[in-house]
XYZ file of C-alpha atoms in Angstrom:
474
model
C -14.751 -12.174 -3.287
C -13.463 -12.529 0.368
C -16.315 -10.201 1.500
C -18.878 -12.319 -0.376
C -17.399 -15.512 1.188
C -17.383 -13.987 4.617
C -21.046 -13.042 4.350
C -21.905 -16.558 3.042
C -19.825 -18.154 5.834
C -21.406 -15.953 8.426
C -24.966 -16.687 7.069
C -24.439 -20.357 6.814
C -22.760 -20.630 10.173
C -25.529 -18.564 11.885
C -28.305 -20.546 10.322
C -26.702 -23.961 11.218
C -25.900 -22.722 14.724
C -29.520 -21.455 15.375
C -31.008 -24.692 13.888
C -28.733 -26.785 15.842
C -29.566 -25.005 19.042
C -33.315 -25.138 18.547
C -33.179 -28.810 17.581
C -30.802 -29.653 20.524
C -33.180 -27.902 22.993
C -36.141 -29.583 21.632
C -34.596 -33.000 21.863
C -33.212 -32.516 25.440
C -36.385 -30.761 26.539
C -38.700 -33.606 25.376
C -36.640 -36.232 27.114
C -36.276 -33.971 30.209
C -40.026 -33.104 30.529
C -40.957 -36.810 29.943
C -38.560 -37.953 32.682
C -39.505 -35.344 35.245
C -43.270 -35.684 34.788
C -43.082 -39.481 35.009
C -40.876 -39.507 38.121
C -42.992 -37.015 39.836
C -46.069 -39.054 39.045
C -44.512 -42.259 40.260
C -43.289 -40.745 43.476
C -46.709 -39.162 44.288
C -48.488 -42.504 43.673
C -46.042 -44.464 45.799
C -46.694 -44.965 49.498
C -43.710 -44.999 51.782
C -43.800 -46.190 55.445
C -42.352 -43.528 57.688
C -39.922 -43.348 59.452
C -37.945 -45.094 56.675
C -35.866 -47.769 58.171
C -34.141 -49.118 54.985
C -33.868 -52.811 54.136
C -35.028 -55.024 51.290
C -38.509 -53.599 51.161
C -37.225 -50.055 50.484
C -34.833 -51.427 47.778
C -37.575 -53.368 46.202
C -39.823 -50.271 46.164
C -37.161 -48.242 44.454
C -36.560 -50.865 41.822
C -40.205 -50.856 40.983
C -40.119 -47.047 40.410
C -36.962 -47.594 38.408
C -38.635 -50.181 36.105
C -41.296 -47.585 35.232
C -38.654 -44.947 34.052
C -39.366 -43.045 30.880
C -38.110 -42.386 28.231
C -35.113 -44.500 29.459
C -34.485 -46.666 32.515
C -33.611 -44.950 35.796
C -31.484 -45.642 38.730
C -33.410 -44.400 41.817
C -31.802 -43.378 45.019
C -33.369 -42.584 48.304
C -32.023 -40.351 51.170
C -33.568 -40.125 54.575
C -31.416 -38.891 57.341
C -28.508 -41.383 57.423
C -30.333 -43.861 55.465
C -29.143 -44.531 51.920
C -30.676 -46.882 49.387
C -31.031 -47.386 45.640
C -32.367 -49.480 42.994
C -28.906 -50.236 41.796
C -25.788 -51.760 43.226
C -24.478 -48.578 44.912
C -26.554 -46.863 47.548
C -24.973 -43.523 46.763
C -24.827 -41.844 43.349
C -21.564 -39.933 42.294
C -23.647 -38.034 39.729
C -25.976 -36.265 42.109
C -24.387 -32.837 42.937
C -24.694 -30.998 46.232
C -26.425 -28.106 44.333
C -29.192 -30.605 43.375
C -29.434 -31.626 47.016
C -29.823 -28.116 48.271
C -32.438 -27.333 45.668
C -34.363 -30.437 46.652
C -34.588 -29.263 50.309
C -35.527 -25.716 49.293
C -38.143 -26.570 46.609
C -40.883 -29.143 47.680
C -41.943 -29.531 43.933
C -38.619 -31.000 42.988
C -35.589 -30.015 40.913
C -33.544 -31.401 38.076
C -30.098 -30.836 36.624
C -28.071 -32.057 33.498
C -24.709 -33.391 34.437
C -21.855 -34.717 32.373
C -19.751 -37.355 34.249
C -16.625 -38.924 32.485
C -17.950 -37.663 29.193
C -21.450 -39.359 29.682
C -24.542 -36.950 29.834
C -27.009 -37.570 32.711
C -30.350 -36.180 33.774
C -30.588 -36.112 37.581
C -34.075 -35.424 39.207
C -34.754 -34.780 42.832
C -38.213 -35.187 44.270
C -38.800 -34.776 48.055
C -41.692 -36.543 49.785
C -44.145 -34.128 51.526
C -47.355 -34.272 53.660
C -50.247 -32.103 52.878
C -51.147 -30.537 56.018
C -53.876 -28.406 54.343
C -54.901 -27.690 50.777
C -52.470 -24.766 50.735
C -49.512 -26.144 52.836
C -47.076 -29.005 52.639
C -44.664 -30.377 55.065
C -41.380 -32.147 54.213
C -41.093 -35.635 55.343
C -37.275 -35.588 55.158
C -37.364 -38.334 52.432
C -35.830 -37.359 49.115
C -35.993 -39.565 46.018
C -33.533 -39.071 43.157
C -33.655 -40.428 39.611
C -30.508 -40.659 37.491
C -31.072 -41.247 33.787
C -28.454 -41.678 31.069
C -29.075 -39.345 28.102
C -26.698 -41.102 25.643
C -29.421 -41.536 23.012
C -30.223 -37.816 23.224
C -26.458 -37.076 22.926
C -26.118 -39.312 19.810
C -29.180 -37.453 18.365
C -27.573 -34.016 19.233
C -24.205 -35.101 17.667
C -26.121 -36.212 14.561
C -27.656 -32.761 14.329
C -24.418 -31.177 14.620
C -22.859 -33.231 11.963
C -25.913 -32.637 9.742
C -25.611 -28.751 10.322
C -21.888 -28.822 9.417
C -22.300 -31.125 6.498
C -25.003 -28.981 5.253
C -23.308 -25.623 5.760
C -20.088 -26.666 4.102
C -21.719 -27.630 0.789
C -23.799 -24.571 1.026
C -20.632 -22.450 1.289
C -19.171 -24.198 -1.554
C -22.296 -23.715 -3.726
C -22.224 -20.010 -2.666
C -18.778 -19.759 -4.385
C -20.535 -19.988 -7.826
C -22.654 -16.825 -7.579
C -19.678 -15.302 -5.847
C -17.396 -16.025 -8.672
C -19.930 -14.692 -11.124
C -20.552 -11.525 -9.257
C -16.744 -10.972 -8.808
C -16.059 -11.643 -12.346
C -18.915 -9.088 -13.421
C -17.100 -6.495 -11.382
C -13.471 -7.384 -11.705
C -13.409 -7.817 -15.519
C -14.359 -4.176 -16.340
C -12.129 -3.036 -13.506
C -9.274 -5.127 -14.988
C -9.869 -3.525 -18.369
C -9.913 -0.098 -16.810
C -6.527 -0.856 -15.276
C -5.123 -2.017 -18.616
C -6.354 0.970 -20.277
C -4.980 3.260 -17.613
C -1.563 1.395 -18.042
C -1.776 2.065 -21.907
C -2.629 5.682 -21.266
C 0.301 6.117 -18.962
C 2.692 4.511 -21.649
C 1.461 7.141 -24.174
C -1.082 5.291 -26.021
C -3.718 8.047 -25.799
C -6.074 6.442 -28.397
C -6.983 3.716 -25.766
C -10.683 3.335 -25.199
C -12.748 0.842 -23.055
C -15.677 -1.091 -24.550
C -18.912 -0.031 -22.900
C -21.498 -2.688 -21.974
C -24.645 -2.133 -19.917
C -25.794 0.751 -17.936
C -24.599 0.247 -14.427
C -21.949 2.297 -12.424
C -19.098 0.623 -14.179
C -20.414 1.300 -17.559
C -20.828 4.915 -16.474
C -17.164 4.815 -15.235
C -15.999 3.433 -18.801
C -17.941 6.279 -20.617
C -16.430 8.858 -18.346
C -12.974 7.264 -18.952
C -13.398 7.299 -22.636
C -14.552 10.886 -22.699
C -11.670 12.018 -20.533
C -9.174 10.069 -22.735
C -10.561 11.716 -25.829
C -10.278 15.188 -24.395
C -6.826 14.428 -23.039
C -5.726 13.007 -26.617
C -7.002 16.244 -28.252
C -5.293 18.442 -25.733
C -2.115 16.570 -26.001
C -2.225 16.563 -29.851
C -2.698 20.350 -29.757
C 0.176 20.846 -27.224
C 2.477 18.669 -29.511
C 1.588 20.527 -32.456
C 2.201 23.824 -30.767
C 5.488 22.551 -29.398
C 6.534 21.387 -32.867
C 5.631 24.617 -34.371
C 7.539 26.527 -31.606
C 10.659 24.216 -32.010
C 10.447 24.602 -35.804
C 10.146 28.319 -35.502
C 13.144 28.610 -33.171
C 15.210 26.294 -35.471
C 14.287 28.226 -38.574
C 14.932 31.486 -36.964
C 18.301 30.410 -35.790
C 19.270 29.125 -39.249
C 18.157 32.200 -40.871
C 20.073 34.431 -38.463
C 23.310 32.567 -38.710
C 24.212 33.926 -42.062
C 23.578 37.544 -41.510
C 25.113 37.254 -38.008
C 28.318 35.873 -39.563
C 28.573 38.968 -41.719
C 27.750 41.160 -38.836
C 30.415 39.627 -36.578
C 33.048 40.128 -39.418
C 32.060 43.696 -39.670
C 32.115 44.354 -35.861
C 35.536 42.670 -35.726
C 36.830 45.265 -38.268
C 35.257 48.102 -36.440
C 36.632 46.889 -33.177
C 40.107 47.061 -34.568
C 39.583 50.549 -35.842
C 37.625 51.803 -32.790
C 40.749 53.326 -31.194
C 40.955 55.791 -34.120
C 37.453 56.980 -33.774
C 36.010 59.679 -31.517
C 34.927 58.767 -28.113
C 31.079 58.558 -28.847
C 31.528 56.612 -32.005
C 34.051 54.154 -30.461
C 31.512 53.569 -27.574
C 28.731 52.901 -30.126
C 31.013 50.564 -32.227
C 31.971 48.644 -29.057
C 28.335 48.419 -27.873
C 27.205 47.040 -31.359
C 29.957 44.628 -31.248
C 29.088 43.317 -27.813
C 25.468 43.076 -28.542
C 26.220 41.285 -31.733
C 28.277 38.839 -29.926
C 25.452 38.207 -27.451
C 23.068 37.674 -30.272
C 25.481 35.163 -31.902
C 25.691 33.292 -28.557
C 21.888 33.321 -28.320
C 21.456 31.980 -31.835
C 23.922 29.179 -31.171
C 22.275 28.266 -27.901
C 18.848 28.117 -29.587
C 20.305 25.935 -32.242
C 21.724 23.575 -29.651
C 18.549 23.355 -27.568
C 16.586 22.791 -30.735
C 18.782 19.790 -31.384
C 18.026 18.465 -27.957
C 14.297 18.995 -28.434
C 14.366 17.224 -31.809
C 16.425 14.409 -30.178
C 19.063 14.913 -32.856
C 21.835 15.503 -30.249
C 24.419 12.757 -30.427
C 27.112 11.626 -27.864
C 30.504 11.159 -29.355
C 32.263 9.543 -26.455
C 35.958 8.942 -26.110
C 38.100 7.906 -23.096
C 39.667 11.118 -21.737
C 41.639 12.227 -18.742
C 38.936 14.158 -16.876
C 41.319 16.501 -14.929
C 43.172 17.472 -18.066
C 39.862 18.010 -19.951
C 38.762 20.490 -17.223
C 42.067 22.301 -17.295
C 41.794 22.695 -21.103
C 38.446 24.163 -20.557
C 39.612 26.702 -17.995
C 42.810 27.567 -20.022
C 40.880 28.100 -23.178
C 38.604 30.726 -21.604
C 41.484 32.401 -19.673
C 40.229 31.301 -16.389
C 43.589 30.864 -14.877
C 43.889 33.736 -12.415
C 43.169 33.665 -8.680
C 39.419 33.660 -9.274
C 39.522 29.997 -9.953
C 40.607 27.288 -7.594
C 41.031 23.614 -8.683
C 41.115 20.228 -6.864
C 41.731 18.007 -9.817
C 43.388 14.670 -8.956
C 45.178 13.057 -11.865
C 44.579 9.631 -13.094
C 40.735 9.778 -13.368
C 39.740 8.634 -16.833
C 36.266 8.141 -18.208
C 34.338 7.845 -21.357
C 32.953 11.299 -22.092
C 32.105 13.417 -25.107
C 34.915 16.071 -24.804
C 32.993 18.815 -26.554
C 29.758 18.361 -24.429
C 31.631 18.017 -21.244
C 33.570 21.198 -22.105
C 30.218 23.023 -22.426
C 29.120 21.620 -19.136
C 32.120 22.839 -17.111
C 32.299 26.136 -19.067
C 28.673 27.051 -18.461
C 28.874 26.135 -14.718
C 32.071 28.053 -14.155
C 30.771 30.987 -16.236
C 27.529 31.103 -14.363
C 29.495 31.109 -10.982
C 31.558 34.033 -12.075
C 28.850 36.028 -13.346
C 26.137 35.442 -10.855
C 28.014 34.117 -7.799
C 31.302 35.355 -6.396
C 35.038 34.675 -6.628
C 36.902 32.546 -5.736
C 35.209 29.761 -7.703
C 36.339 26.214 -6.798
C 36.151 23.251 -9.196
C 36.561 19.857 -7.626
C 36.702 16.397 -9.176
C 36.256 13.078 -7.477
C 34.797 9.624 -7.799
C 32.377 7.754 -5.444
C 31.192 4.211 -5.420
C 27.445 3.491 -6.048
C 25.796 0.241 -4.897
C 24.508 -1.307 -7.082
C 26.172 0.056 -10.388
C 29.471 1.644 -11.425
C 31.385 4.232 -9.735
C 30.226 7.843 -10.607
C 32.325 10.850 -11.602
C 31.435 13.897 -9.620
C 32.486 17.356 -10.714
C 31.543 20.257 -8.338
C 31.546 23.923 -9.008
C 31.210 26.019 -5.965
C 31.237 29.845 -5.757
C 31.601 32.339 -2.829
C 28.461 34.458 -3.554
C 25.213 34.795 -1.603
C 23.958 31.455 -3.006
C 20.579 30.686 -4.737
C 17.305 31.881 -3.319
C 15.179 28.942 -1.966
C 12.281 29.840 -4.264
C 14.571 29.892 -7.317
C 16.057 26.391 -6.854
C 13.410 24.350 -8.407
C 13.543 26.497 -11.555
C 17.229 27.090 -11.867
C 17.529 24.748 -14.920
C 14.511 26.141 -16.653
C 14.900 27.828 -19.984
C 15.288 31.701 -19.854
C 14.551 31.605 -16.122
C 16.150 34.521 -14.216
C 16.799 33.872 -10.499
C 17.381 37.659 -10.028
C 14.021 39.383 -10.850
C 15.666 42.747 -10.992
C 18.209 41.428 -13.644
C 16.398 42.043 -16.950
C 19.589 41.623 -18.990
C 22.675 39.474 -18.562
C 25.744 38.545 -20.441
C 24.377 35.051 -21.189
C 21.540 33.745 -23.216
C 19.447 32.390 -20.451
C 19.882 28.813 -21.797
C 23.235 27.982 -20.313
C 22.085 25.892 -17.458
C 19.281 24.216 -19.567
C 21.819 23.140 -21.985
C 24.124 21.941 -19.264
C 21.322 19.818 -17.976
C 20.705 18.344 -21.365
C 24.360 17.521 -21.937
C 24.589 15.790 -18.404
C 21.396 13.750 -19.295
C 22.931 12.676 -22.624
C 25.863 11.260 -20.667
C 23.415 9.342 -18.481
C 24.081 11.511 -15.424
C 22.350 13.977 -13.201
C 23.007 17.531 -11.970
C 22.081 19.033 -8.709
C 21.968 22.640 -7.523
C 22.064 23.797 -3.934
C 23.648 26.165 -1.289
C 26.503 25.710 1.155
C 25.805 26.191 4.880
C 28.236 29.044 5.022
C 27.102 30.703 1.722
C 27.689 30.258 -1.950
C 26.042 28.148 -4.652
C 27.063 24.449 -5.487
C 26.484 22.764 -8.684
C 27.249 18.968 -8.641
C 27.421 16.850 -11.878
C 27.267 13.120 -11.566
C 28.024 10.992 -14.429
C 28.411 7.106 -14.447
C 32.101 6.379 -14.669
C 32.735 3.933 -17.528
C 36.126 3.384 -18.810
C 37.129 1.192 -21.645
C 38.471 -2.169 -20.572
C 37.587 -1.682 -16.850
C 34.482 -1.527 -14.751
C 34.979 1.690 -12.801
C 38.024 3.606 -11.691
C 39.064 6.597 -9.827
């Protein structure tokens, strides 16, 4: 719209300016030519007695020329040496410029100049008197006549032309708004619909389509959008169906495995108790079966847990807890009380957490640090303010190992991702950090992984600190 208005304004302004210039030149040129030709004719047909001595005769002669002025009355001045005379009251004109006097002496055919004095436009004409010494030569007599004519009427006409151009351009510009609005609407309406359709697509409404009208470029764009939206909807539907099948398969397999695994675990416990009475090879096989059965049980439980997250069936049963005490219970329950674990757990930090899920978060991070990092592992607890918003609870788990390779950092929370490509088997299920991430998200928090400058991996959990009856504490 602005571009259209700019083009219309430039077009109207240019047309008005050119029209005004041509009309103004025509008005002034007509008056100027008439005055110059008339003055030259009267000067050539008037006889002056030389040398000019001034007096009433000269004044009367100048008044006679002035009365014949066209297209407006003139004031005629004469200059001859030191003699000055005029048809008016003042013998010397303040309008005649030195430039015009020099031009009069240089050009025997006369000169003219337009001058504005005190806001009034004048036409000044200089016509020297000459003697014809021969058909091809002229001699100056020293007498120069000047005609001064007001051009107020021409200025009025020029001002009227300016006002007419302005008054004509402004309505023309206003009228140009109508086709501009029509053109803008014809372009903006489909673009607006395209924007709305894109917003609907972004919000998940993949069945959004745009009505197609016409056969211009915008209609082609709408058809392309509809075709792309249809293909995207089809692809997303297939992906969702495949994801649902995979989720259901994992859930079904996990449920089906729980019952036989429970029996297998019971058997392996009995075998473990009697392993010391068996021969070495049989005892080793029994313990291997028991260990692998335990790993399989952990994998099944993790698969069931991740299936609940995928199905959005996981619930947060929050309660106000002493966070430092909750972390100590996690470490004590798993017998992580030796010198491999260091703690910085200030007392008095209370928060609304799901104790079971927070236990899983801390246990997974500490277990991961012990398995894949290096002892000692430090568990720190603190709170920090956030503006705006409540304080956040921060739990750091720092190990003393080599750290996480930079190319592995973006995938560290992916399911079944192995940061060490050479490590094909591990004691965990490969889902621990993924489950940790889901539990932290369920608390409304975030988790970060990185490396310390001096070596070692760092996992930081940030959870909004909500305490019953308080805003934030720490």
